[in-house]
C-alpha cells in the first residue's frame, strides 16, 4: 500500500468523522472506491469502532453500538446536548426518536408521504402520546411489560404523563425542555445535528422532513439490528397493529 493511498484514505476517513456523510459530489467519494483506499478506510473504521455504510450516492460513518472509541454514553450525550438533562429525559427522547423512525419506516407510501409532507411537532406529540397511553393500559394488565425489551415502561409512562402539555403558541414556549413539545424539539435537534432531518417553520409550527441520509441509515444499518426491529414493533399502537393485521 503506497503513501498516496494512505493519504487519500486518511482524508476520506477524517472527512467522514467531521461531516458524518460524504455524497457523490465530493472528491472523497470517488477516492473512496479505489480498492486500496477503501481497504484502508474500512480498516481505520474497524479499529476505531466505527462502521461504514455504502449507498449508491453517499458514504456514511456511524458509531458501532459497543466498543467504539467514539461511543456516546449518557454522560457524553448530556455534555454535548444540554437538552438531555436526566436519564429519564434521555429515555423519553429515545422513545420519541424511535417513534419517529417507526412512522417513516412502514412502507413505500409512508416514506413518500413523509418525504413530501413531513410531520409537525404537534402531530409527533400526539403520536407519542397515543403510544405511551397504550403502554400505560398494557402496564395495568401486565406490570412486567417492557422488561423483556429492557425498557423501564413505568418510568417512561409516568414521566410523560406528568410533563406539561403545551397550550400556548409554540414560539412562546419552544425553549422549555420540560414540556412535551420541548422534549419533541430536543429529540429532533439530535437528529438534525446528525444531518438526518430538516426542520422547517421553526418559529411557527415546526415540521420535520427526513433526509435521504436517514432513509439510507434505516435501510443499510438499522434493519440489520434485531433490537431496532424489536423496538419498531413496540412502537406500534394497538390500533396500528390491527390496521396492519386485519385478521386480528
CSV table of C-alpha atoms in Angstrom, one decimal, residues 2-240:
chain,number,residue,atom,x,y,z
A,2,UNK,CA,1.6,3.3,-1.1
A,3,UNK,CA,1.8,6.5,0.8
A,4,UNK,CA,-0.6,8.2,-1.6
A,5,UNK,CA,-3.4,5.7,-0.9
A,6,UNK,CA,-2.9,6.1,2.8
A,7,UNK,CA,-3.1,9.9,2.5
A,8,UNK,CA,-6.3,9.7,0.5
A,9,UNK,CA,-7.8,7.1,2.9
A,10,UNK,CA,-7.0,9.4,5.9
A,11,UNK,CA,-8.6,12.4,4.1
A,12,UNK,CA,-11.7,10.3,3.4
A,13,UNK,CA,-12.0,9.0,7.0
A,14,UNK,CA,-11.4,12.2,8.8
A,15,UNK,CA,-13.9,14.0,6.5
A,16,UNK,CA,-16.4,11.3,7.5
A,17,UNK,CA,-15.5,11.9,11.1
A,18,UNK,CA,-16.2,15.6,10.7
A,19,UNK,CA,-19.2,15.5,8.3
A,20,UNK,CA,-20.6,12.0,9.0
A,21,UNK,CA,-21.6,11.7,5.3
A,22,UNK,CA,-19.8,12.1,2.0
A,23,UNK,CA,-22.0,12.4,-1.1
A,24,UNK,CA,-21.3,11.7,-4.7
A,25,UNK,CA,-20.3,15.4,-5.4
A,26,UNK,CA,-17.3,15.2,-3.1
A,27,UNK,CA,-13.9,14.4,-4.4
A,28,UNK,CA,-13.5,12.0,-1.5
A,29,UNK,CA,-16.4,9.9,-2.8
A,30,UNK,CA,-14.5,8.9,-5.9
A,31,UNK,CA,-11.3,8.4,-3.9
A,32,UNK,CA,-13.0,6.0,-1.5
A,33,UNK,CA,-13.8,3.5,-4.2
A,34,UNK,CA,-10.1,3.0,-5.1
A,35,UNK,CA,-9.6,-0.6,-3.8
A,36,UNK,CA,-6.6,0.3,-1.7
A,37,UNK,CA,-8.1,3.5,-0.3
A,38,UNK,CA,-11.4,1.7,0.5
A,39,UNK,CA,-9.5,-1.1,2.3
A,40,UNK,CA,-7.6,1.4,4.4
A,41,UNK,CA,-10.7,3.4,5.3
A,42,UNK,CA,-12.5,0.2,6.3
A,43,UNK,CA,-9.5,-0.8,8.5
A,44,UNK,CA,-9.5,2.6,10.2
A,45,UNK,CA,-13.2,2.4,10.8
A,46,UNK,CA,-12.9,-1.1,12.3
A,47,UNK,CA,-10.0,-0.2,14.5
A,48,UNK,CA,-11.8,2.8,15.9
A,49,UNK,CA,-15.2,1.0,16.4
A,50,UNK,CA,-17.0,2.9,13.7
A,51,UNK,CA,-18.8,1.5,10.7
A,52,UNK,CA,-19.0,2.5,7.0
A,53,UNK,CA,-22.3,2.4,5.2
A,54,UNK,CA,-22.1,2.5,1.4
A,55,UNK,CA,-25.2,3.6,-0.5
A,56,UNK,CA,-25.3,4.4,-4.3
A,57,UNK,CA,-24.9,8.1,-3.7
A,58,UNK,CA,-23.4,8.5,-0.2
A,59,UNK,CA,-21.0,7.0,2.3
A,60,UNK,CA,-21.9,7.2,5.9
A,61,UNK,CA,-19.8,6.8,9.1
A,62,UNK,CA,-21.7,5.6,12.1
A,63,UNK,CA,-20.6,4.5,15.6
A,64,UNK,CA,-20.9,0.9,16.4
A,65,UNK,CA,-23.2,0.1,19.3
A,66,UNK,CA,-20.4,-1.1,21.6
A,67,UNK,CA,-16.6,-1.0,21.7
A,68,UNK,CA,-16.1,2.3,19.9
A,69,UNK,CA,-13.6,4.9,20.9
A,70,UNK,CA,-16.3,7.4,19.7
A,71,UNK,CA,-19.2,5.8,21.6
A,72,UNK,CA,-21.6,8.3,23.2
A,73,UNK,CA,-22.9,7.2,26.5
A,74,UNK,CA,-25.5,9.2,28.5
A,75,UNK,CA,-22.8,11.3,30.3
A,76,UNK,CA,-21.2,12.3,27.0
A,77,UNK,CA,-24.6,13.0,25.4
A,78,UNK,CA,-25.5,15.2,28.3
A,79,UNK,CA,-22.3,17.2,27.9
A,80,UNK,CA,-22.8,17.6,24.2
A,81,UNK,CA,-26.5,18.3,24.2
A,82,UNK,CA,-27.8,20.4,27.1
A,83,UNK,CA,-31.4,19.4,26.4
A,84,UNK,CA,-30.6,15.9,27.7
A,85,UNK,CA,-30.9,16.7,31.4
A,86,UNK,CA,-31.5,13.3,33.1
A,87,UNK,CA,-31.7,9.7,32.2
A,88,UNK,CA,-35.5,10.0,32.3
A,89,UNK,CA,-35.3,12.6,29.6
A,90,UNK,CA,-32.7,10.5,27.7
A,91,UNK,CA,-35.1,7.5,27.7
A,92,UNK,CA,-38.1,9.7,26.6
A,93,UNK,CA,-36.0,11.3,23.9
A,94,UNK,CA,-35.1,7.8,22.7
A,95,UNK,CA,-38.8,6.8,22.6
A,96,UNK,CA,-39.6,10.0,20.6
A,97,UNK,CA,-36.9,9.3,18.1
A,98,UNK,CA,-37.8,5.6,17.8
A,99,UNK,CA,-41.5,6.6,17.3
A,100,UNK,CA,-40.5,9.0,14.5
A,101,UNK,CA,-38.3,6.3,12.8
A,102,UNK,CA,-41.1,3.7,13.1
A,103,UNK,CA,-43.5,6.2,11.5
A,104,UNK,CA,-41.4,6.6,8.4
A,105,UNK,CA,-40.2,3.0,8.2
A,106,UNK,CA,-43.5,1.4,7.4
A,107,UNK,CA,-43.9,1.1,3.7
A,108,UNK,CA,-43.1,2.9,0.5
A,109,UNK,CA,-46.3,5.0,0.7
A,110,UNK,CA,-45.4,6.2,4.2
A,111,UNK,CA,-41.8,7.0,3.0
A,112,UNK,CA,-43.0,9.1,0.1
A,113,UNK,CA,-45.6,10.9,2.1
A,114,UNK,CA,-43.2,11.7,4.9
A,115,UNK,CA,-40.6,13.0,2.4
A,116,UNK,CA,-43.2,15.2,0.7
A,117,UNK,CA,-45.2,16.4,3.7
A,118,UNK,CA,-43.1,15.8,6.8
A,119,UNK,CA,-44.6,15.7,10.2
A,120,UNK,CA,-45.2,18.6,12.6
A,121,UNK,CA,-44.0,18.6,16.2
A,122,UNK,CA,-47.7,18.6,17.3
A,123,UNK,CA,-48.5,15.5,15.2
A,124,UNK,CA,-45.5,13.8,16.5
A,125,UNK,CA,-46.5,14.7,20.1
A,126,UNK,CA,-50.0,13.2,19.5
A,127,UNK,CA,-48.4,10.1,18.0
A,128,UNK,CA,-46.1,9.6,21.0
A,129,UNK,CA,-48.9,10.3,23.5
A,130,UNK,CA,-51.1,7.7,21.8
A,131,UNK,CA,-48.2,5.2,22.0
A,132,UNK,CA,-47.4,5.9,25.7
A,133,UNK,CA,-51.1,5.9,26.8
A,134,UNK,CA,-51.4,2.5,25.1
A,135,UNK,CA,-48.3,1.3,27.0
A,136,UNK,CA,-50.0,2.6,30.2
A,137,UNK,CA,-53.1,0.5,29.5
A,138,UNK,CA,-50.9,-2.6,28.9
A,139,UNK,CA,-49.0,-2.0,32.1
A,140,UNK,CA,-52.2,-2.1,34.1
A,141,UNK,CA,-52.9,-5.6,32.9
A,142,UNK,CA,-49.2,-6.7,32.7
A,143,UNK,CA,-46.9,-5.0,35.2
A,144,UNK,CA,-43.9,-6.7,33.7
A,145,UNK,CA,-44.5,-5.1,30.3
A,146,UNK,CA,-41.2,-3.8,28.9
A,147,UNK,CA,-38.8,-6.0,30.9
A,148,UNK,CA,-38.1,-8.3,28.0
A,149,UNK,CA,-37.1,-5.2,25.9
A,150,UNK,CA,-35.1,-3.8,28.8
A,151,UNK,CA,-37.2,-0.6,28.9
A,152,UNK,CA,-38.5,0.9,32.2
A,153,UNK,CA,-42.0,1.4,30.9
A,154,UNK,CA,-43.3,2.6,34.3
A,155,UNK,CA,-40.8,5.4,34.4
A,156,UNK,CA,-41.3,6.4,30.7
A,157,UNK,CA,-45.1,6.4,31.2
A,158,UNK,CA,-45.0,8.3,34.5
A,159,UNK,CA,-42.5,10.9,33.2
A,160,UNK,CA,-44.5,11.6,30.1
A,161,UNK,CA,-47.9,11.8,31.8
A,162,UNK,CA,-46.7,14.4,34.3
A,163,UNK,CA,-44.9,16.6,31.7
A,164,UNK,CA,-46.5,19.9,31.0
A,165,UNK,CA,-48.7,19.9,27.9
A,166,UNK,CA,-48.2,23.0,25.7
A,167,UNK,CA,-51.3,25.0,25.3
A,168,UNK,CA,-49.8,28.3,24.1
A,169,UNK,CA,-48.1,29.2,20.9
A,170,UNK,CA,-45.0,27.2,20.2
A,171,UNK,CA,-42.9,30.3,19.7
A,172,UNK,CA,-43.5,31.4,23.3
A,173,UNK,CA,-42.5,28.1,24.9
A,174,UNK,CA,-40.2,26.4,22.5
A,175,UNK,CA,-37.2,26.8,24.8
A,176,UNK,CA,-38.9,24.9,27.7
A,177,UNK,CA,-37.4,21.5,27.6
A,178,UNK,CA,-39.7,20.3,30.4
A,179,UNK,CA,-42.8,20.4,28.2
A,180,UNK,CA,-43.8,17.7,25.8
A,181,UNK,CA,-43.3,19.8,22.8
A,182,UNK,CA,-40.0,20.9,24.2
A,183,UNK,CA,-39.0,17.3,24.5
A,184,UNK,CA,-40.0,16.7,20.9
A,185,UNK,CA,-37.9,19.6,19.9
A,186,UNK,CA,-34.9,18.3,21.8
A,187,UNK,CA,-35.2,14.9,20.1
A,188,UNK,CA,-35.4,16.4,16.7
A,189,UNK,CA,-32.4,18.6,17.3
A,190,UNK,CA,-30.4,15.5,17.9
A,191,UNK,CA,-31.3,14.1,14.5
A,192,UNK,CA,-30.7,17.5,12.9
A,193,UNK,CA,-27.2,17.6,14.4
A,194,UNK,CA,-26.5,14.3,12.7
A,195,UNK,CA,-27.6,15.7,9.4
A,196,UNK,CA,-30.5,13.3,9.1
A,197,UNK,CA,-33.5,15.7,9.0
A,198,UNK,CA,-34.5,19.2,8.0
A,199,UNK,CA,-36.6,21.3,10.4
A,200,UNK,CA,-38.9,23.8,8.8
A,201,UNK,CA,-41.0,26.7,10.2
A,202,UNK,CA,-39.1,26.8,13.5
A,203,UNK,CA,-40.9,29.9,14.8
A,204,UNK,CA,-44.4,28.9,13.8
A,205,UNK,CA,-45.4,25.2,13.8
A,206,UNK,CA,-42.2,23.3,13.3
A,207,UNK,CA,-42.2,20.5,10.8
A,208,UNK,CA,-39.7,17.7,10.3
A,209,UNK,CA,-38.6,16.5,6.9
A,210,UNK,CA,-36.5,13.3,6.8
A,211,UNK,CA,-33.5,13.5,4.5
A,212,UNK,CA,-32.3,10.7,2.2
A,213,UNK,CA,-29.4,10.2,4.6
A,214,UNK,CA,-31.9,9.0,7.3
A,215,UNK,CA,-33.7,6.6,4.9
A,216,UNK,CA,-30.3,5.1,4.0
A,217,UNK,CA,-29.4,4.7,7.6
A,218,UNK,CA,-32.6,2.8,8.2
A,219,UNK,CA,-32.1,0.6,5.1
A,220,UNK,CA,-28.4,-0.1,5.3
A,221,UNK,CA,-27.9,-0.1,9.0
A,222,UNK,CA,-30.9,-0.2,11.4
A,223,UNK,CA,-32.6,-3.1,9.6
A,224,UNK,CA,-29.6,-5.3,10.5
A,225,UNK,CA,-30.2,-4.8,14.2
A,226,UNK,CA,-32.6,-7.2,15.9
A,227,UNK,CA,-33.2,-4.6,18.7
A,228,UNK,CA,-34.3,-2.0,16.1
A,229,UNK,CA,-36.9,-4.3,14.7
A,230,UNK,CA,-38.0,-5.3,18.3
A,231,UNK,CA,-38.4,-1.6,19.3
A,232,UNK,CA,-40.0,-0.7,16.0
A,233,UNK,CA,-42.7,-3.4,16.6
A,234,UNK,CA,-43.1,-2.0,20.1
A,235,UNK,CA,-43.8,1.5,18.7
A,236,UNK,CA,-47.0,0.4,17.0
A,237,UNK,CA,-50.1,1.3,19.0
A,238,UNK,CA,-52.8,-1.3,19.3
A,239,UNK,CA,-54.8,0.4,16.6
A,240,UNK,CA,-51.9,0.4,14.1
